[in-house]
Amino acid sequence: MFDQYIVCGLRARERSGGEVEVRMPYYRGLFLSMVEAVDLVLDGVPVPPERTTFTVHGNTYTFAELPGITGDRWEMGERAALGFDTGEPLAPGEHDVEVSVRLRISYMPVPGGGRDRKRLVAA
Amino acid sequence: MTAPPDRPRRGVSLYSFQEEYFLRTMSVEDCVAAAAAMGATGIEIIPEQSIPGYPVVTDEFAERWHGWMAAYGTIPVATNAFLDTRLHPDRWLTLDEQVASVRRDIDIAVRLGAGIVKATINFSPEVMAAAAPYAEDRGVRLLLEVHAPFHFSHPWILEHLEVMHRAGPHVLGLMPDMGVHVWRFPRVVSERALRDGADPALVDYIVRTYDDHGDTHALMDIVNYRGGGPVEFGLARQATHYIWTEPKDMLEHLPFIGHVQAKFYEMTDEGYEYSIPYDEIVPVLACGGFTGYLSSEYEGNRHIQDAHPVDSVEQVRRQQEMLARLLGE
């Protein structure tokens, strides 16, 4: 559900890395504690979660913090920013961006979420 | 004072427009306006979907909401509550915490002027019982969705019915989801599996097993024996998640049925639902004396969005037209 809409933008940061705009493949918003993973593979190379951050409506969290965040949400259709630090500036031009999202949905016996892969030009 | 209605009424769950709302091509107000334009008077909303900032409902949102209801001549009928029992990664919510979550959702319904809260199928009978006094105090009916693969004589629902009979139908009840009356396999689902690379022979086997109302219990195993993979397993699991029950099964429970989720997957060009026989369902409810809302719940978008433009408004419009016809409006 909504898988093809997950990855929706790529921006370079000035010094190192950049941000991928991501939407949640689900039909309601969720408290962030239920967002178990937003994994990024950039140009075929997995970016470790400890080198990524997650920003919703201006609030930035590390993935180590997310399990404890029960007072802030990723809204339905909201474009969150998945920040990544690869230690070097993101090269201009096209990149292969793959994101998989894993969600803990209480009424489902298996994890929810989805996966999307696009080629994007860094803005 | 207006006379009480003598027949089912038409409503729309804003869930139906999730594709457009997700992509921000329709606002919440646009969704309400679209429903009103179809002659649907009842609005059902998922606060966690449509109210940014949930569980806080700002005065500003509440004012705008009531303003839309007045402007478009619609009535807030129902909200949907989810119970995130696994909010924390390391433990389940306690019963007290679960009840607090339900109370919060009841408060939101009251704020929005809706008299019904849908309880997702994972609400336990214990939570329903514990939340009932608060629902009664606040004048709200808490209705458990009867969602496939569950049905009216399933042990989970029977346990709930015991609690409902104790609390009374003015407090607790049922909200049947018409996905329990799937007569034939939704083709938007099997066609999607084919596009995802499923073996056509296995797809055909799954669809035929369902359409013949055969035994779906071992379908995943059989698909495995026939060399299927994840896509075929997914389809086989879907086949166990749709069920066919006789629409007249609703009659026995009618006093407890306060609202109906008029789930649908595909309204055809000819104006009928491909897999769910509403021409059988609507007369049962109308003749039985149901006066609540048939609330459109379009669920086809997720099965076609990979290949086709989604037009939820047109799909809901067709269903509303069909319901109006079947209701003799």
CSV table of C-alpha atoms in Angstrom, one decimal:
chain,number,residue,atom,x,y,z
A,1,MET,CA,0.0,0.0,0.0
A,2,PHE,CA,1.4,3.4,-1.1
A,3,ASP,CA,4.8,1.7,-1.6
A,4,GLN,CA,5.5,3.6,-4.8
A,5,TYR,CA,5.0,6.9,-3.0
A,6,ILE,CA,7.6,6.3,-0.2
A,7,VAL,CA,10.6,7.9,-1.8
A,8,CYS,CA,9.7,11.4,-3.0
A,9,GLY,CA,12.7,13.6,-3.0
A,10,LEU,CA,16.5,13.8,-2.6
A,11,ARG,CA,18.5,16.8,-1.4
A,12,ALA,CA,22.2,17.2,-0.9
A,13,ARG,CA,23.6,18.8,2.3
A,14,GLU,CA,26.4,21.3,2.0
A,15,ARG,CA,29.1,19.4,3.9
A,16,SER,CA,28.3,15.7,3.9
A,17,GLY,CA,25.4,13.5,2.9
A,18,GLY,CA,21.9,14.7,2.3
A,19,GLU,CA,18.2,14.0,2.9
A,20,VAL,CA,15.7,11.7,1.3
A,21,GLU,CA,12.0,12.7,1.5
A,22,VAL,CA,10.0,9.8,2.6
A,23,ARG,CA,6.2,9.1,3.1
A,24,MET,CA,4.8,6.3,5.2
A,25,PRO,CA,3.2,3.4,3.4
A,26,TYR,CA,0.1,3.3,5.6
A,27,TYR,CA,-3.3,4.9,5.8
A,28,ARG,CA,-3.1,6.6,9.1
A,29,GLY,CA,-0.4,8.5,11.1
A,30,LEU,CA,1.6,6.6,13.7
A,31,PHE,CA,3.4,7.5,16.9
A,32,LEU,CA,7.1,7.3,16.2
A,33,SER,CA,7.7,4.5,18.7
A,34,MET,CA,5.9,2.2,16.2
A,35,VAL,CA,8.2,3.2,13.3
A,36,GLU,CA,10.7,0.3,13.7
A,37,ALA,CA,12.9,1.0,10.7
A,38,VAL,CA,13.4,3.3,7.8
A,39,ASP,CA,16.4,1.8,6.1
A,40,LEU,CA,18.3,3.4,3.3
A,41,VAL,CA,20.4,1.9,0.5
A,42,LEU,CA,22.1,4.7,-1.5
A,43,ASP,CA,23.7,3.7,-4.8
A,44,GLY,CA,23.7,0.1,-3.7
A,45,VAL,CA,25.4,0.8,-0.4
A,46,PRO,CA,23.4,0.4,2.8
A,47,VAL,CA,23.7,3.4,5.1
A,48,PRO,CA,23.9,2.3,8.8
A,49,PRO,CA,20.9,3.5,10.8
A,50,GLU,CA,23.3,5.2,13.3
A,51,ARG,CA,24.3,7.5,10.4
A,52,THR,CA,20.7,8.5,9.6
A,53,THR,CA,18.2,10.8,11.4
A,54,PHE,CA,14.5,11.2,11.0
A,55,THR,CA,12.7,14.6,10.9
A,56,VAL,CA,9.0,15.1,11.0
A,57,HIS,CA,7.4,18.6,11.0
A,58,GLY,CA,10.7,20.1,12.2
A,59,ASN,CA,11.5,17.7,15.0
A,60,THR,CA,14.6,15.6,14.4
A,61,TYR,CA,15.3,12.2,16.1
A,62,THR,CA,17.9,9.5,15.9
A,63,PHE,CA,16.7,6.0,15.3
A,64,ALA,CA,18.0,5.0,18.7
A,65,GLU,CA,15.5,7.6,20.1
A,66,LEU,CA,12.5,6.6,18.1
A,67,PRO,CA,11.3,3.6,20.2
A,68,GLY,CA,10.7,6.0,23.1
A,69,ILE,CA,8.9,8.7,21.2
A,70,THR,CA,5.2,8.3,22.0
A,71,GLY,CA,4.2,12.0,21.8
A,72,ASP,CA,5.0,12.8,18.2
A,73,ARG,CA,3.8,11.2,15.0
A,74,TRP,CA,4.5,10.6,11.4
A,75,GLU,CA,1.3,11.8,9.8
A,76,MET,CA,-0.4,10.1,6.9
A,77,GLY,CA,1.2,11.4,3.7
A,78,GLU,CA,3.6,13.6,5.5
A,79,ARG,CA,7.0,14.0,3.8
A,80,ALA,CA,9.5,13.2,6.5
A,81,ALA,CA,13.2,13.8,6.0
A,82,LEU,CA,15.6,10.9,6.3
A,83,GLY,CA,18.9,12.5,6.9
A,84,PHE,CA,22.1,10.6,6.0
A,85,ASP,CA,25.7,11.2,6.6
A,86,THR,CA,28.0,9.3,4.4
A,87,GLY,CA,31.1,11.2,5.3
A,88,GLU,CA,31.4,12.9,2.0
A,89,PRO,CA,29.4,15.4,-0.1
A,90,LEU,CA,26.7,13.8,-2.2
A,91,ALA,CA,27.8,14.0,-5.8
A,92,PRO,CA,25.6,16.0,-8.1
A,93,GLY,CA,23.5,14.1,-10.5
A,94,GLU,CA,21.4,11.0,-10.4
A,95,HIS,CA,21.4,8.5,-7.5
A,96,ASP,CA,19.8,5.2,-6.8
A,97,VAL,CA,17.7,5.5,-3.7
A,98,GLU,CA,16.1,2.5,-2.0
A,99,VAL,CA,14.1,2.8,1.2
A,100,SER,CA,12.3,0.2,3.2
A,101,VAL,CA,10.0,1.0,6.0
A,102,ARG,CA,9.0,-1.3,8.8
A,103,LEU,CA,6.0,-0.5,11.0
A,104,ARG,CA,4.6,-2.1,14.1
A,105,ILE,CA,0.8,-2.2,13.6
A,106,SER,CA,-0.9,-3.7,16.6
A,107,TYR,CA,-3.7,-5.5,14.8
A,108,MET,CA,-1.4,-7.1,12.3
A,109,PRO,CA,0.4,-10.3,13.1
A,110,VAL,CA,3.3,-9.5,10.8
A,111,PRO,CA,5.2,-6.1,10.4
A,112,GLY,CA,3.6,-3.6,8.1
A,113,GLY,CA,5.5,-1.2,5.9
A,114,GLY,CA,6.8,-1.3,2.4
A,115,ARG,CA,9.7,-0.7,0.0
A,116,ASP,CA,10.4,1.7,-2.8
A,117,ARG,CA,13.3,2.3,-5.1
A,118,LYS,CA,13.8,5.2,-7.4
A,119,ARG,CA,16.5,7.0,-9.4
A,120,LEU,CA,16.5,10.6,-8.3
A,121,VAL,CA,18.5,13.7,-9.1
A,122,ALA,CA,19.8,15.5,-6.0
A,123,ALA,CA,18.3,18.9,-5.7
B,1,MET,CA,-38.4,18.1,15.4
B,2,THR,CA,-37.9,15.7,12.4
B,3,ALA,CA,-39.4,12.3,12.2
B,4,PRO,CA,-37.0,9.4,12.9
B,5,PRO,CA,-35.8,7.8,9.7
B,6,ASP,CA,-37.5,4.6,8.6
B,7,ARG,CA,-34.7,3.3,6.4
B,8,PRO,CA,-30.9,3.0,6.1
B,9,ARG,CA,-29.1,6.2,5.4
B,10,ARG,CA,-26.1,6.9,3.2
B,11,GLY,CA,-22.7,8.0,4.5
B,12,VAL,CA,-19.1,8.1,3.4
B,13,SER,CA,-16.0,7.2,5.3
B,14,LEU,CA,-13.2,9.7,4.4
B,15,TYR,CA,-11.0,6.6,4.4
B,16,SER,CA,-12.4,6.2,0.9
B,17,PHE,CA,-10.4,9.2,-0.4
B,18,GLN,CA,-7.1,8.1,1.2
B,19,GLU,CA,-5.2,8.1,-2.1
B,20,GLU,CA,-6.1,11.7,-2.8
B,21,TYR,CA,-5.6,12.8,0.8
B,22,PHE,CA,-2.3,11.0,1.0
B,23,LEU,CA,-1.1,12.8,-2.2
B,24,ARG,CA,-2.6,16.1,-0.9
B,25,THR,CA,-4.7,16.5,-4.1
B,26,MET,CA,-7.8,16.6,-1.8
B,27,SER,CA,-8.1,18.3,1.6
B,28,VAL,CA,-10.3,17.1,4.3
B,29,GLU,CA,-12.8,19.7,3.3
B,30,ASP,CA,-12.7,18.5,-0.3
B,31,CYS,CA,-13.5,15.0,0.9
B,32,VAL,CA,-16.5,16.2,2.9
B,33,ALA,CA,-17.7,18.3,-0.1
B,34,ALA,CA,-17.3,15.3,-2.4
B,35,ALA,CA,-19.4,13.1,-0.1
B,36,ALA,CA,-22.1,15.8,0.2
B,37,ALA,CA,-22.2,16.2,-3.6
B,38,MET,CA,-23.2,12.5,-3.9
B,39,GLY,CA,-26.1,13.0,-1.5
B,40,ALA,CA,-24.4,11.2,1.3
B,41,THR,CA,-25.3,12.9,4.6
B,42,GLY,CA,-23.2,11.0,7.1
B,43,ILE,CA,-19.5,11.6,7.4
B,44,GLU,CA,-17.2,9.0,9.0
B,45,ILE,CA,-13.6,10.1,9.8
B,46,ILE,CA,-10.4,8.5,10.9
B,47,PRO,CA,-9.0,11.1,13.2
B,48,GLU,CA,-5.5,9.6,13.0
B,49,GLN,CA,-5.7,9.9,9.2
B,50,SER,CA,-7.3,13.3,8.7
B,51,ILE,CA,-6.4,15.3,11.8
B,52,PRO,CA,-2.8,16.4,11.8
B,53,GLY,CA,-1.6,16.6,15.4
B,54,TYR,CA,-3.8,13.8,16.6
B,55,PRO,CA,-4.6,13.1,19.4
B,56,VAL,CA,-4.8,16.8,20.0
B,57,VAL,CA,-7.8,18.3,18.2
B,58,THR,CA,-7.3,22.0,18.2
B,59,ASP,CA,-10.2,24.5,18.6
B,60,GLU,CA,-9.4,25.7,15.2
B,61,PHE,CA,-9.8,22.2,13.6
B,62,ALA,CA,-13.0,21.6,15.6
B,63,GLU,CA,-14.5,24.9,14.4
B,64,ARG,CA,-13.6,24.3,10.8
B,65,TRP,CA,-15.0,20.7,11.1
B,66,HIS,CA,-18.4,21.9,12.4
B,67,GLY,CA,-18.3,24.7,9.9
B,68,TRP,CA,-18.0,22.2,7.0
B,69,MET,CA,-20.8,20.1,8.4
B,70,ALA,CA,-23.1,23.2,8.4
B,71,ALA,CA,-21.9,24.4,5.0
B,72,TYR,CA,-22.3,21.1,3.2
B,73,GLY,CA,-25.4,19.9,5.1
B,74,THR,CA,-23.6,16.8,6.5
B,75,ILE,CA,-23.7,15.1,9.9
B,76,PRO,CA,-20.7,13.7,11.7
B,77,VAL,CA,-21.7,10.1,12.3
B,78,ALA,CA,-18.7,8.0,13.3
B,79,THR,CA,-15.0,8.2,14.1
B,80,ASN,CA,-12.6,5.2,14.0
B,81,ALA,CA,-10.4,4.3,16.9
B,82,PHE,CA,-7.3,2.1,16.7
B,83,LEU,CA,-5.8,0.5,19.7
B,84,ASP,CA,-2.1,0.5,19.6
B,85,THR,CA,-1.5,-2.3,22.1
B,86,ARG,CA,2.0,-2.5,20.9
B,87,LEU,CA,2.8,1.2,21.2
B,88,HIS,CA,6.0,0.4,23.1
B,89,PRO,CA,8.5,-2.0,21.5
B,90,ASP,CA,9.2,-3.9,24.7
B,91,ARG,CA,5.8,-4.4,26.3
B,92,TRP,CA,2.1,-4.4,25.7
B,93,LEU,CA,-0.1,-1.6,27.0
B,94,THR,CA,-1.8,-2.5,30.2
B,95,LEU,CA,-5.6,-2.8,30.4
B,96,ASP,CA,-5.7,0.6,32.1
B,97,GLU,CA,-3.6,2.2,29.4
B,98,GLN,CA,-5.7,0.6,26.7
B,99,VAL,CA,-8.9,2.0,28.3
B,100,ALA,CA,-7.2,5.4,28.5
B,101,SER,CA,-6.6,5.2,24.8
B,102,VAL,CA,-10.2,4.4,24.1
B,103,ARG,CA,-11.4,7.2,26.4
B,104,ARG,CA,-9.2,9.6,24.5
B,105,ASP,CA,-10.8,8.5,21.2
B,106,ILE,CA,-14.3,8.8,22.7
B,107,ASP,CA,-13.5,12.3,23.7
B,108,ILE,CA,-12.5,13.1,20.2
B,109,ALA,CA,-15.7,11.7,18.8
B,110,VAL,CA,-17.7,13.9,21.2
B,111,ARG,CA,-15.6,16.9,20.2
B,112,LEU,CA,-16.4,16.2,16.5
B,113,GLY,CA,-20.1,15.6,17.3
B,114,ALA,CA,-20.1,11.9,16.3
B,115,GLY,CA,-22.2,9.5,18.3
B,116,ILE,CA,-20.4,6.3,17.2
B,117,VAL,CA,-16.8,5.2,17.6
B,118,LYS,CA,-15.6,2.2,15.6
B,119,ALA,CA,-13.4,-0.2,17.6
B,120,THR,CA,-10.9,-2.0,15.4
B,121,ILE,CA,-11.2,-5.8,15.5
B,122,ASN,CA,-8.2,-6.1,17.8
B,123,PHE,CA,-10.1,-4.5,20.7
B,124,SER,CA,-10.5,-7.2,23.3
B,125,PRO,CA,-13.8,-8.0,25.1
B,126,GLU,CA,-12.1,-6.9,28.3
B,127,VAL,CA,-11.3,-3.5,26.9
B,128,MET,CA,-14.8,-3.0,25.5
B,129,ALA,CA,-16.3,-3.9,28.9
B,130,ALA,CA,-13.9,-1.6,30.8
B,131,ALA,CA,-14.5,1.3,28.4
B,132,ALA,CA,-18.3,0.9,28.3
B,133,PRO,CA,-19.1,3.0,31.4
B,134,TYR,CA,-17.2,6.0,29.9
B,135,ALA,CA,-18.8,5.6,26.5
B,136,GLU,CA,-22.2,5.5,28.2
B,137,ASP,CA,-21.4,8.7,30.3
B,138,ARG,CA,-20.4,10.5,27.2
B,139,GLY,CA,-23.3,9.3,25.1
B,140,VAL,CA,-21.3,7.4,22.6
B,141,ARG,CA,-21.8,3.9,21.2
B,142,LEU,CA,-18.6,1.9,20.8
B,143,LEU,CA,-19.0,-0.5,18.0
B,144,LEU,CA,-16.7,-3.4,17.2
B,145,GLU,CA,-16.0,-3.9,13.5
B,146,VAL,CA,-16.9,-7.4,12.4
B,147,HIS,CA,-14.2,-7.7,9.8
B,148,ALA,CA,-13.3,-10.7,7.7
B,149,PRO,CA,-12.0,-13.3,8.5
B,150,PHE,CA,-14.2,-12.9,11.6
B,151,HIS,CA,-17.9,-13.3,11.4
B,152,PHE,CA,-21.0,-13.3,13.7
B,153,SER,CA,-20.5,-16.8,15.0
B,154,HIS,CA,-16.7,-16.7,15.4
B,155,PRO,CA,-15.6,-17.3,19.0
B,156,TRP,CA,-13.9,-13.9,19.2
B,157,ILE,CA,-17.2,-12.2,18.2
B,158,LEU,CA,-19.2,-14.5,20.5
B,159,GLU,CA,-17.1,-13.4,23.5
B,160,HIS,CA,-17.7,-9.8,22.5
B,161,LEU,CA,-21.4,-10.4,22.1
B,162,GLU,CA,-21.6,-11.6,25.7
B,163,VAL,CA,-20.1,-8.3,26.9
B,164,MET,CA,-22.4,-6.3,24.6
B,165,HIS,CA,-25.5,-8.0,25.9
B,166,ARG,CA,-24.4,-7.1,29.4
B,167,ALA,CA,-23.7,-3.4,28.6
B,168,GLY,CA,-26.7,-3.0,26.3
B,169,PRO,CA,-26.9,-2.0,22.6
B,170,HIS,CA,-27.1,1.7,23.5
B,171,VAL,CA,-23.5,1.5,24.7
B,172,LEU,CA,-21.8,-1.3,22.8
B,173,GLY,CA,-22.5,-3.0,19.5
B,174,LEU,CA,-21.3,-4.2,16.2
B,175,MET,CA,-20.2,-2.5,13.0
B,176,PRO,CA,-20.2,-5.1,10.2
B,177,ASP,CA,-17.7,-4.6,7.4
B,178,MET,CA,-19.2,-5.8,4.1
B,179,GLY,CA,-15.9,-7.6,3.4
B,180,VAL,CA,-17.6,-10.5,5.3
B,181,HIS,CA,-20.0,-10.8,2.2
B,182,VAL,CA,-17.4,-11.3,-0.5
B,183,TRP,CA,-19.2,-13.6,-3.0
B,184,ARG,CA,-16.4,-13.8,-5.5
B,185,PHE,CA,-12.8,-12.9,-5.4
B,186,PRO,CA,-12.1,-9.2,-6.1
B,187,ARG,CA,-10.5,-9.1,-9.5
B,188,VAL,CA,-8.5,-6.0,-8.7
B,189,VAL,CA,-6.6,-8.1,-6.2
B,190,SER,CA,-5.9,-11.1,-8.5
B,191,GLU,CA,-5.0,-8.8,-11.4
B,192,ARG,CA,-2.5,-7.0,-9.2
B,193,ALA,CA,-0.9,-10.3,-8.3
B,194,LEU,CA,-0.5,-11.1,-12.0
B,195,ARG,CA,1.2,-7.8,-12.6
B,196,ASP,CA,3.5,-8.6,-9.7
B,197,GLY,CA,4.5,-11.7,-11.5
B,198,ALA,CA,2.3,-14.4,-10.0
B,199,ASP,CA,2.0,-17.7,-11.9
B,200,PRO,CA,-1.3,-17.4,-13.8
B,201,ALA,CA,-2.2,-21.0,-13.2
B,202,LEU,CA,-1.8,-20.6,-9.4
B,203,VAL,CA,-3.8,-17.3,-9.5
B,204,ASP,CA,-6.5,-19.1,-11.4
B,205,TYR,CA,-6.5,-22.0,-8.8
B,206,ILE,CA,-6.8,-19.5,-5.9
B,207,VAL,CA,-9.6,-17.5,-7.5
B,208,ARG,CA,-11.5,-20.6,-8.5
B,209,THR,CA,-11.2,-22.1,-5.1
B,210,TYR,CA,-12.6,-19.0,-3.6
B,211,ASP,CA,-15.3,-18.4,-6.2
B,212,ASP,CA,-16.5,-22.0,-5.7
B,213,HIS,CA,-16.7,-21.3,-2.0
B,214,GLY,CA,-14.3,-24.2,-1.6
B,215,ASP,CA,-11.9,-24.8,1.3
B,216,THR,CA,-9.4,-22.0,1.4
B,217,HIS,CA,-7.7,-23.1,4.7
B,218,ALA,CA,-4.9,-25.0,3.1
B,219,LEU,CA,-4.4,-22.8,0.0
B,220,MET,CA,-1.1,-21.4,1.2
B,221,ASP,CA,0.2,-25.0,1.6
B,222,ILE,CA,-1.1,-26.1,-1.8
B,223,VAL,CA,0.4,-23.0,-3.5
B,224,ASN,CA,3.7,-24.0,-1.8
B,225,TYR,CA,3.4,-27.6,-3.1
B,226,ARG,CA,2.8,-26.2,-6.6
B,227,GLY,CA,6.0,-24.1,-6.5
B,228,GLY,CA,4.5,-20.7,-5.6
B,229,GLY,CA,6.5,-17.9,-4.0
B,230,PRO,CA,5.8,-14.8,-2.0
B,231,VAL,CA,3.4,-13.2,-4.4
B,232,GLU,CA,1.3,-16.3,-4.7
B,233,PHE,CA,1.4,-16.8,-0.9
B,234,GLY,CA,0.1,-13.2,-0.5
B,235,LEU,CA,-2.8,-13.9,-2.8
B,236,ALA,CA,-3.6,-17.2,-1.1
B,237,ARG,CA,-3.6,-15.5,2.3
B,238,GLN,CA,-6.0,-12.9,0.9
B,239,ALA,CA,-8.3,-15.7,-0.1
B,240,THR,CA,-8.4,-16.8,3.5
B,241,HIS,CA,-9.1,-13.2,4.6
B,242,TYR,CA,-12.2,-12.8,2.5
B,243,ILE,CA,-15.2,-14.7,3.5
B,244,TRP,CA,-18.8,-15.2,2.4
B,245,THR,CA,-21.5,-15.1,5.0
B,246,GLU,CA,-25.2,-14.8,4.3
B,247,PRO,CA,-26.3,-11.2,4.6
B,248,LYS,CA,-29.4,-12.4,6.5
B,249,ASP,CA,-26.9,-13.4,9.3
B,250,MET,CA,-27.0,-9.7,10.3
B,251,LEU,CA,-30.7,-9.8,11.2
B,252,GLU,CA,-30.2,-11.7,14.4
B,253,HIS,CA,-27.9,-9.0,15.7
B,254,LEU,CA,-29.7,-6.0,14.3
B,255,PRO,CA,-30.3,-4.2,17.6
B,256,PHE,CA,-26.6,-4.2,18.2
B,257,ILE,CA,-25.7,-3.0,14.7
B,258,GLY,CA,-25.4,0.7,14.7
B,259,HIS,CA,-23.4,1.4,11.5
B,260,VAL,CA,-22.3,-0.5,8.5
B,261,GLN,CA,-19.0,-0.3,6.7
B,262,ALA,CA,-20.0,-0.5,3.1
B,263,LYS,CA,-16.6,-1.8,2.0
B,264,PHE,CA,-16.0,-2.1,-1.7
B,265,TYR,CA,-13.1,-2.9,-4.0
B,266,GLU,CA,-14.4,-2.1,-7.5
B,267,MET,CA,-17.5,-0.5,-8.8
B,268,THR,CA,-17.8,-1.6,-12.4
B,269,ASP,CA,-18.8,0.6,-15.3
B,270,GLU,CA,-22.2,-1.0,-15.1
B,271,GLY,CA,-22.7,0.3,-11.6
B,272,TYR,CA,-22.4,-2.8,-9.4
B,273,GLU,CA,-19.7,-4.0,-7.0
B,274,TYR,CA,-17.7,-6.7,-8.7
B,275,SER,CA,-17.4,-9.0,-5.7
B,276,ILE,CA,-19.9,-8.0,-3.1
B,277,PRO,CA,-23.7,-8.4,-3.8
B,278,TYR,CA,-25.1,-5.2,-2.5
B,279,ASP,CA,-28.4,-6.1,-4.2
B,280,GLU,CA,-28.8,-8.8,-1.6
B,281,ILE,CA,-27.3,-6.9,1.3
B,282,VAL,CA,-29.3,-3.7,1.2
B,283,PRO,CA,-32.8,-5.3,1.1
B,284,VAL,CA,-31.8,-7.4,4.2
B,285,LEU,CA,-30.9,-4.3,6.1
B,286,ALA,CA,-33.8,-2.2,4.9
B,287,CYS,CA,-36.4,-4.9,5.5
B,288,GLY,CA,-34.8,-5.7,8.9
B,289,GLY,CA,-35.4,-2.1,10.0
B,290,PHE,CA,-31.9,-0.9,10.1
B,291,THR,CA,-31.9,2.9,10.2
B,292,GLY,CA,-28.2,3.6,10.6
B,293,TYR,CA,-25.7,4.6,8.0
B,294,LEU,CA,-24.3,2.5,5.1
B,295,SER,CA,-20.9,4.2,5.0
B,296,SER,CA,-18.9,3.8,1.9
B,297,GLU,CA,-15.4,2.4,2.4
B,298,TYR,CA,-13.4,2.2,-0.8
B,299,GLU,CA,-10.5,-0.1,-0.5
B,300,GLY,CA,-9.6,-0.6,-4.2
B,301,ASN,CA,-6.9,2.1,-4.5
B,302,ARG,CA,-4.1,0.0,-3.0
B,303,HIS,CA,-4.7,-2.8,-5.6
B,304,ILE,CA,-4.6,-0.6,-8.7
B,305,GLN,CA,-2.4,2.3,-7.8
B,306,ASP,CA,0.7,0.6,-9.4
B,307,ALA,CA,-0.9,0.5,-12.8
B,308,HIS,CA,-4.0,2.7,-13.0
B,309,PRO,CA,-4.9,6.2,-12.0
B,310,VAL,CA,-7.0,6.1,-8.8
B,311,ASP,CA,-10.2,8.0,-8.9
B,312,SER,CA,-11.7,7.4,-5.5
B,313,VAL,CA,-14.4,10.1,-6.0
B,314,GLU,CA,-15.8,8.4,-9.1
B,315,GLN,CA,-15.7,5.0,-7.4
B,316,VAL,CA,-17.5,6.3,-4.3
B,317,ARG,CA,-20.0,8.2,-6.5
B,318,ARG,CA,-20.9,5.0,-8.3
B,319,GLN,CA,-21.4,3.1,-5.0
B,320,GLN,CA,-23.5,5.9,-3.6
B,321,GLU,CA,-25.6,5.9,-6.8
B,322,MET,CA,-26.1,2.1,-6.4
B,323,LEU,CA,-27.0,2.4,-2.8
B,324,ALA,CA,-29.5,5.1,-3.5
B,325,ARG,CA,-31.1,2.9,-6.2
B,326,LEU,CA,-31.2,-0.1,-3.9
B,327,LEU,CA,-32.7,2.0,-1.1
B,328,GLY,CA,-35.4,3.3,-3.5
B,329,GLU,CA,-34.4,6.9,-3.0
